[in-house]
Amino acid sequence: MDNGNVMQYMASHTDADKAQIVLGITCGLQYLHSQTPPVVHGRLKGSNVLISETGASILCDYGQARFPDEMPTLRTDFAPEWVRWSAPEHFAVTSANRGMEYDTVRLPSSDIFSLGMTIYEMLSGNEPFAGKKSRATRDAIQDGERPDIPQEWRRDERNLGIIHLMEECWSHQPEQRPNSGQALDLLKSAVECQSTAKHYSIRALQGTPRSCRPST
């Protein structure tokens, strides 16, 4: 697609509506997770979200999308290219050798954690834990560490809804994360509030004497 993935798109469209993009990503997850049995994407990250000509978010790289009961329970290789978006439950730590084995059982709640990391990636313009090596990142996620959220992100009201969702998605325990339907409801509420605030701001501006309006 001409727009490329979401990170490429946002680099060239700095005014892109991040909340709407995240809403589209979450809709895609909700569709997968609503299947019987649920389908787990398993590799959600910025480079696996394409943006269509109309600005719609499209999930890609379904080569690893699986039903949860088809997943192997344990293997002994290491996938550094996915660790920054992986949920803590993916990693099975042995007392004898930390992190040499990791659990590959993936559930819908694992996709939700990855959604949180993808939101962070969109806001920061960098992959999560940029600067950390893959194994150090894995250990940090296991220990409950999450990327820092700069205060300036919260000063932009347009970001507040997706930041709140991001933090909910980052819960260490899978059962404490919202499911895709709940995440969708949170986003819809945030987008609706944002739209209402914008509407009233415009109405207020239209009612302001021309001499008081900001110059354009």
mmCIF file of C-alpha atoms in Angstrom:
data_model
loop_
_atom_site.group_PDB
_atom_site.id
_atom_site.type_symbol
_atom_site.label_atom_id
_atom_site.label_comp_id
_atom_site.label_asym_id
_atom_site.label_seq_id
_atom_site.Cartn_x
_atom_site.Cartn_y
_atom_site.Cartn_z
ATOM 1 C CA MET A 1 0.000 0.000 0.000
ATOM 2 C CA ASP A 2 1.194 3.493 -0.870
ATOM 3 C CA ASN A 3 0.869 4.741 2.712
ATOM 4 C CA GLY A 4 3.046 1.928 4.058
ATOM 5 C CA ASN A 5 2.795 0.806 7.658
ATOM 6 C CA VAL A 6 1.500 2.961 10.482
ATOM 7 C CA MET A 7 4.945 4.178 11.517
ATOM 8 C CA GLN A 8 5.809 5.232 7.960
ATOM 9 C CA TYR A 9 2.400 6.870 7.589
ATOM 10 C CA MET A 10 2.704 8.860 10.802
ATOM 11 C CA ALA A 11 6.209 10.010 9.908
ATOM 12 C CA SER A 12 4.803 11.661 6.773
ATOM 13 C CA HIS A 13 1.441 12.674 8.284
ATOM 14 C CA THR A 14 2.350 14.369 11.549
ATOM 15 C CA ASP A 15 -1.242 15.544 12.048
ATOM 16 C CA ALA A 16 -2.671 12.015 11.766
ATOM 17 C CA ASP A 17 -5.468 11.206 14.213
ATOM 18 C CA LYS A 18 -3.774 8.633 16.428
ATOM 19 C CA ALA A 19 -6.975 7.776 18.291
ATOM 20 C CA GLN A 20 -8.742 6.874 15.049
ATOM 21 C CA ILE A 21 -5.799 4.741 13.939
ATOM 22 C CA VAL A 22 -5.741 2.887 17.271
ATOM 23 C CA LEU A 23 -9.512 2.477 16.998
ATOM 24 C CA GLY A 24 -9.032 0.752 13.640
ATOM 25 C CA ILE A 25 -6.323 -1.534 15.030
ATOM 26 C CA THR A 26 -8.538 -2.483 17.960
ATOM 27 C CA CYS A 27 -11.468 -3.188 15.624
ATOM 28 C CA GLY A 28 -9.225 -5.622 13.762
ATOM 29 C CA LEU A 29 -8.257 -7.385 16.986
ATOM 30 C CA GLN A 30 -11.871 -7.509 18.122
ATOM 31 C CA TYR A 31 -12.822 -9.215 14.861
ATOM 32 C CA LEU A 32 -10.097 -11.846 15.293
ATOM 33 C CA HIS A 33 -10.852 -12.445 18.955
ATOM 34 C CA SER A 34 -14.601 -12.742 18.326
ATOM 35 C CA GLN A 35 -14.163 -15.790 16.103
ATOM 36 C CA THR A 36 -15.021 -19.254 17.434
ATOM 37 C CA PRO A 37 -12.506 -20.272 18.609
ATOM 38 C CA PRO A 38 -10.721 -16.906 18.972
ATOM 39 C CA VAL A 39 -7.878 -16.189 16.567
ATOM 40 C CA VAL A 40 -4.722 -14.707 18.103
ATOM 41 C CA HIS A 41 -2.658 -12.451 15.857
ATOM 42 C CA GLY A 42 0.522 -13.022 17.869
ATOM 43 C CA ARG A 43 2.745 -10.446 16.146
ATOM 44 C CA LEU A 44 1.085 -7.083 16.562
ATOM 45 C CA LYS A 45 3.497 -4.171 16.182
ATOM 46 C CA GLY A 46 3.672 -0.971 14.180
ATOM 47 C CA SER A 47 5.257 -2.553 11.118
ATOM 48 C CA ASN A 48 2.376 -5.049 10.936
ATOM 49 C CA VAL A 49 -0.318 -2.385 10.675
ATOM 50 C CA LEU A 50 -0.813 -1.019 7.162
ATOM 51 C CA ILE A 51 -2.679 2.181 6.345
ATOM 52 C CA SER A 52 -5.008 2.071 3.339
ATOM 53 C CA GLU A 53 -5.571 4.863 0.819
ATOM 54 C CA THR A 54 -8.597 5.942 2.861
ATOM 55 C CA GLY A 55 -6.602 5.995 6.116
ATOM 56 C CA ALA A 56 -8.023 2.732 7.479
ATOM 57 C CA SER A 57 -5.858 0.517 9.709
ATOM 58 C CA ILE A 58 -5.279 -2.983 8.337
ATOM 59 C CA LEU A 59 -3.595 -5.736 10.359
ATOM 60 C CA CYS A 60 -1.114 -7.839 8.403
ATOM 61 C CA ASP A 61 1.399 -10.682 8.903
ATOM 62 C CA TYR A 62 -1.158 -13.349 9.620
ATOM 63 C CA GLY A 63 1.426 -16.079 9.113
ATOM 64 C CA GLN A 64 1.570 -16.497 12.892
ATOM 65 C CA ALA A 65 -2.137 -15.987 13.619
ATOM 66 C CA ARG A 66 -3.310 -19.132 15.389
ATOM 67 C CA PHE A 67 -6.015 -20.626 17.524
ATOM 68 C CA PRO A 68 -4.825 -20.655 21.164
ATOM 69 C CA ASP A 69 -5.173 -24.438 21.515
ATOM 70 C CA GLU A 70 -2.860 -24.961 18.525
ATOM 71 C CA MET A 71 0.058 -23.190 20.181
ATOM 72 C CA PRO A 72 3.060 -25.166 21.405
ATOM 73 C CA THR A 73 3.602 -24.765 25.136
ATOM 74 C CA LEU A 74 7.372 -24.416 25.198
ATOM 75 C CA ARG A 75 10.341 -24.055 22.917
ATOM 76 C CA THR A 76 13.940 -23.118 23.536
ATOM 77 C CA ASP A 77 14.767 -20.601 20.795
ATOM 78 C CA PHE A 78 14.586 -16.843 21.207
ATOM 79 C CA ALA A 79 12.794 -14.314 18.959
ATOM 80 C CA PRO A 80 14.390 -10.914 19.622
ATOM 81 C CA GLU A 81 12.425 -9.214 16.829
ATOM 82 C CA TRP A 82 9.163 -9.676 18.778
ATOM 83 C CA VAL A 83 10.253 -9.409 22.392
ATOM 84 C CA ARG A 84 9.594 -5.656 22.709
ATOM 85 C CA TRP A 85 5.885 -6.172 22.033
ATOM 86 C CA SER A 86 5.527 -9.503 23.860
ATOM 87 C CA ALA A 87 3.483 -10.008 27.014
ATOM 88 C CA PRO A 88 5.304 -11.142 30.182
ATOM 89 C CA GLU A 89 3.473 -14.482 30.220
ATOM 90 C CA HIS A 90 5.310 -15.456 27.033
ATOM 91 C CA PHE A 91 8.516 -15.962 28.935
ATOM 92 C CA ALA A 92 9.027 -19.027 31.124
ATOM 93 C CA VAL A 93 11.964 -18.395 33.425
ATOM 94 C CA THR A 94 13.906 -21.299 34.844
ATOM 95 C CA SER A 95 15.616 -20.876 38.204
ATOM 96 C CA ALA A 96 18.792 -22.406 36.809
ATOM 97 C CA ASN A 97 19.131 -20.193 33.757
ATOM 98 C CA ARG A 98 17.015 -17.058 33.511
ATOM 99 C CA GLY A 99 15.242 -16.642 30.222
ATOM 100 C CA MET A 100 16.793 -19.486 28.224
ATOM 101 C CA GLU A 101 13.328 -20.903 27.642
ATOM 102 C CA TYR A 102 10.157 -19.016 26.948
ATOM 103 C CA ASP A 103 6.519 -19.913 26.796
ATOM 104 C CA THR A 104 4.900 -19.482 23.375
ATOM 105 C CA VAL A 105 1.296 -19.924 24.458
ATOM 106 C CA ARG A 106 -0.469 -16.852 23.106
ATOM 107 C CA LEU A 107 -3.968 -15.792 24.056
ATOM 108 C CA PRO A 108 -6.163 -12.815 23.085
ATOM 109 C CA SER A 109 -4.907 -11.068 26.238
ATOM 110 C CA SER A 110 -1.374 -11.309 24.822
ATOM 111 C CA ASP A 111 -2.494 -9.378 21.742
ATOM 112 C CA ILE A 112 -3.915 -6.733 24.079
ATOM 113 C CA PHE A 113 -0.520 -6.284 25.749
ATOM 114 C CA SER A 114 1.021 -5.923 22.281
ATOM 115 C CA LEU A 115 -1.628 -3.313 21.471
ATOM 116 C CA GLY A 116 -0.386 -1.267 24.421
ATOM 117 C CA MET A 117 3.188 -1.483 23.169
ATOM 118 C CA THR A 118 2.064 -0.550 19.655
ATOM 119 C CA ILE A 119 0.295 2.545 21.013
ATOM 120 C CA TYR A 120 3.533 3.494 22.780
ATOM 121 C CA GLU A 121 5.440 2.962 19.533
ATOM 122 C CA MET A 122 3.013 5.294 17.725
ATOM 123 C CA LEU A 123 3.268 8.016 20.367
ATOM 124 C CA SER A 124 7.043 7.889 20.715
ATOM 125 C CA GLY A 125 8.038 7.175 17.124
ATOM 126 C CA ASN A 126 10.390 4.484 18.443
ATOM 127 C CA GLU A 127 10.092 0.821 19.316
ATOM 128 C CA PRO A 128 9.429 0.103 23.014
ATOM 129 C CA PHE A 129 12.543 0.096 25.192
ATOM 130 C CA ALA A 130 14.616 1.634 22.402
ATOM 131 C CA GLY A 131 18.275 1.430 23.371
ATOM 132 C CA LYS A 132 17.886 -1.734 25.436
ATOM 133 C CA LYS A 133 19.121 -5.043 24.093
ATOM 134 C CA SER A 134 16.493 -7.708 23.472
ATOM 135 C CA ARG A 135 17.355 -9.871 26.472
ATOM 136 C CA ALA A 136 17.454 -6.864 28.791
ATOM 137 C CA THR A 137 14.065 -5.833 27.426
ATOM 138 C CA ARG A 138 12.652 -9.297 28.044
ATOM 139 C CA ASP A 139 13.897 -9.226 31.641
ATOM 140 C CA ALA A 140 12.446 -5.738 32.152
ATOM 141 C CA ILE A 141 9.009 -6.828 30.903
ATOM 142 C CA GLN A 142 9.105 -9.899 33.137
ATOM 143 C CA ASP A 143 9.970 -7.705 36.123
ATOM 144 C CA GLY A 144 6.990 -5.424 35.499
ATOM 145 C CA GLU A 145 8.905 -2.533 33.963
ATOM 146 C CA ARG A 146 7.164 -0.544 31.230
ATOM 147 C CA PRO A 147 8.421 2.261 28.965
ATOM 148 C CA ASP A 148 8.411 5.750 30.481
ATOM 149 C CA ILE A 149 5.521 8.040 29.511
ATOM 150 C CA PRO A 150 6.729 11.641 29.035
ATOM 151 C CA GLN A 151 4.536 14.230 30.752
ATOM 152 C CA GLU A 152 4.201 16.242 27.546
ATOM 153 C CA TRP A 153 2.175 13.418 26.013
ATOM 154 C CA ARG A 154 -0.525 13.995 28.619
ATOM 155 C CA ARG A 155 -0.647 17.727 27.873
ATOM 156 C CA ASP A 156 -2.209 16.948 24.504
ATOM 157 C CA GLU A 157 -5.837 16.093 25.259
ATOM 158 C CA ARG A 158 -6.049 14.098 22.032
ATOM 159 C CA ASN A 159 -3.647 11.565 23.537
ATOM 160 C CA LEU A 160 -5.358 11.036 26.890
ATOM 161 C CA GLY A 161 -7.754 8.300 25.768
ATOM 162 C CA ILE A 162 -5.116 6.183 24.080
ATOM 163 C CA ILE A 163 -2.634 6.701 26.923
ATOM 164 C CA HIS A 164 -5.254 5.443 29.381
ATOM 165 C CA LEU A 165 -5.908 2.404 27.188
ATOM 166 C CA MET A 166 -2.165 1.798 26.792
ATOM 167 C CA GLU A 167 -1.688 1.654 30.563
ATOM 168 C CA GLU A 168 -4.644 -0.724 30.928
ATOM 169 C CA CYS A 169 -3.186 -2.990 28.229
ATOM 170 C CA TRP A 170 0.144 -3.071 30.077
ATOM 171 C CA SER A 171 -1.255 -4.843 33.150
ATOM 172 C CA HIS A 172 1.113 -7.602 34.190
ATOM 173 C CA GLN A 173 -1.651 -10.142 34.823
ATOM 174 C CA PRO A 174 -3.518 -11.139 31.632
ATOM 175 C CA GLU A 175 -6.889 -11.220 33.385
ATOM 176 C CA GLN A 176 -6.474 -7.577 34.443
ATOM 177 C CA ARG A 177 -6.213 -6.327 30.860
ATOM 178 C CA PRO A 178 -9.328 -5.249 28.974
ATOM 179 C CA ASN A 179 -10.520 -7.632 26.304
ATOM 180 C CA SER A 180 -10.711 -6.292 22.756
ATOM 181 C CA GLY A 181 -14.400 -5.401 23.122
ATOM 182 C CA GLN A 182 -13.751 -3.420 26.300
ATOM 183 C CA ALA A 183 -10.756 -1.720 24.681
ATOM 184 C CA LEU A 184 -12.980 -0.760 21.764
ATOM 185 C CA ASP A 185 -15.566 0.750 24.118
ATOM 186 C CA LEU A 186 -12.867 2.770 25.910
ATOM 187 C CA LEU A 187 -11.600 4.134 22.611
ATOM 188 C CA LYS A 188 -15.039 4.950 21.242
ATOM 189 C CA SER A 189 -15.806 6.928 24.391
ATOM 190 C CA ALA A 190 -12.512 8.801 24.117
ATOM 191 C CA VAL A 191 -13.021 9.575 20.420
ATOM 192 C CA GLU A 192 -16.600 10.704 21.061
ATOM 193 C CA CYS A 193 -15.507 13.017 23.887
ATOM 194 C CA GLN A 194 -12.733 14.401 21.704
ATOM 195 C CA SER A 195 -15.183 15.032 18.861
ATOM 196 C CA THR A 196 -17.664 16.735 21.210
ATOM 197 C CA ALA A 197 -14.954 18.978 22.672
ATOM 198 C CA LYS A 198 -13.817 19.931 19.170
ATOM 199 C CA HIS A 199 -17.416 20.686 18.150
ATOM 200 C CA TYR A 200 -17.997 23.005 21.102
ATOM 201 C CA SER A 201 -14.634 24.681 20.556
ATOM 202 C CA ILE A 202 -15.623 25.461 16.967
ATOM 203 C CA ARG A 203 -19.058 26.702 18.054
ATOM 204 C CA ALA A 204 -17.436 28.933 20.659
ATOM 205 C CA LEU A 205 -14.982 30.271 18.091
ATOM 206 C CA GLN A 206 -17.796 30.999 15.627
ATOM 207 C CA GLY A 207 -19.531 33.033 18.319
ATOM 208 C CA THR A 208 -16.420 35.072 19.092
ATOM 209 C CA PRO A 209 -16.027 38.542 17.561
ATOM 210 C CA ARG A 210 -13.697 38.404 14.571
ATOM 211 C CA SER A 211 -11.165 40.712 16.216
ATOM 212 C CA CYS A 212 -10.801 38.233 19.095
ATOM 213 C CA ARG A 213 -10.288 35.132 16.965
ATOM 214 C CA PRO A 214 -6.794 33.715 16.593
ATOM 215 C CA SER A 215 -5.131 34.690 13.329
ATOM 216 C CA THR A 216 -4.695 31.979 10.685
#
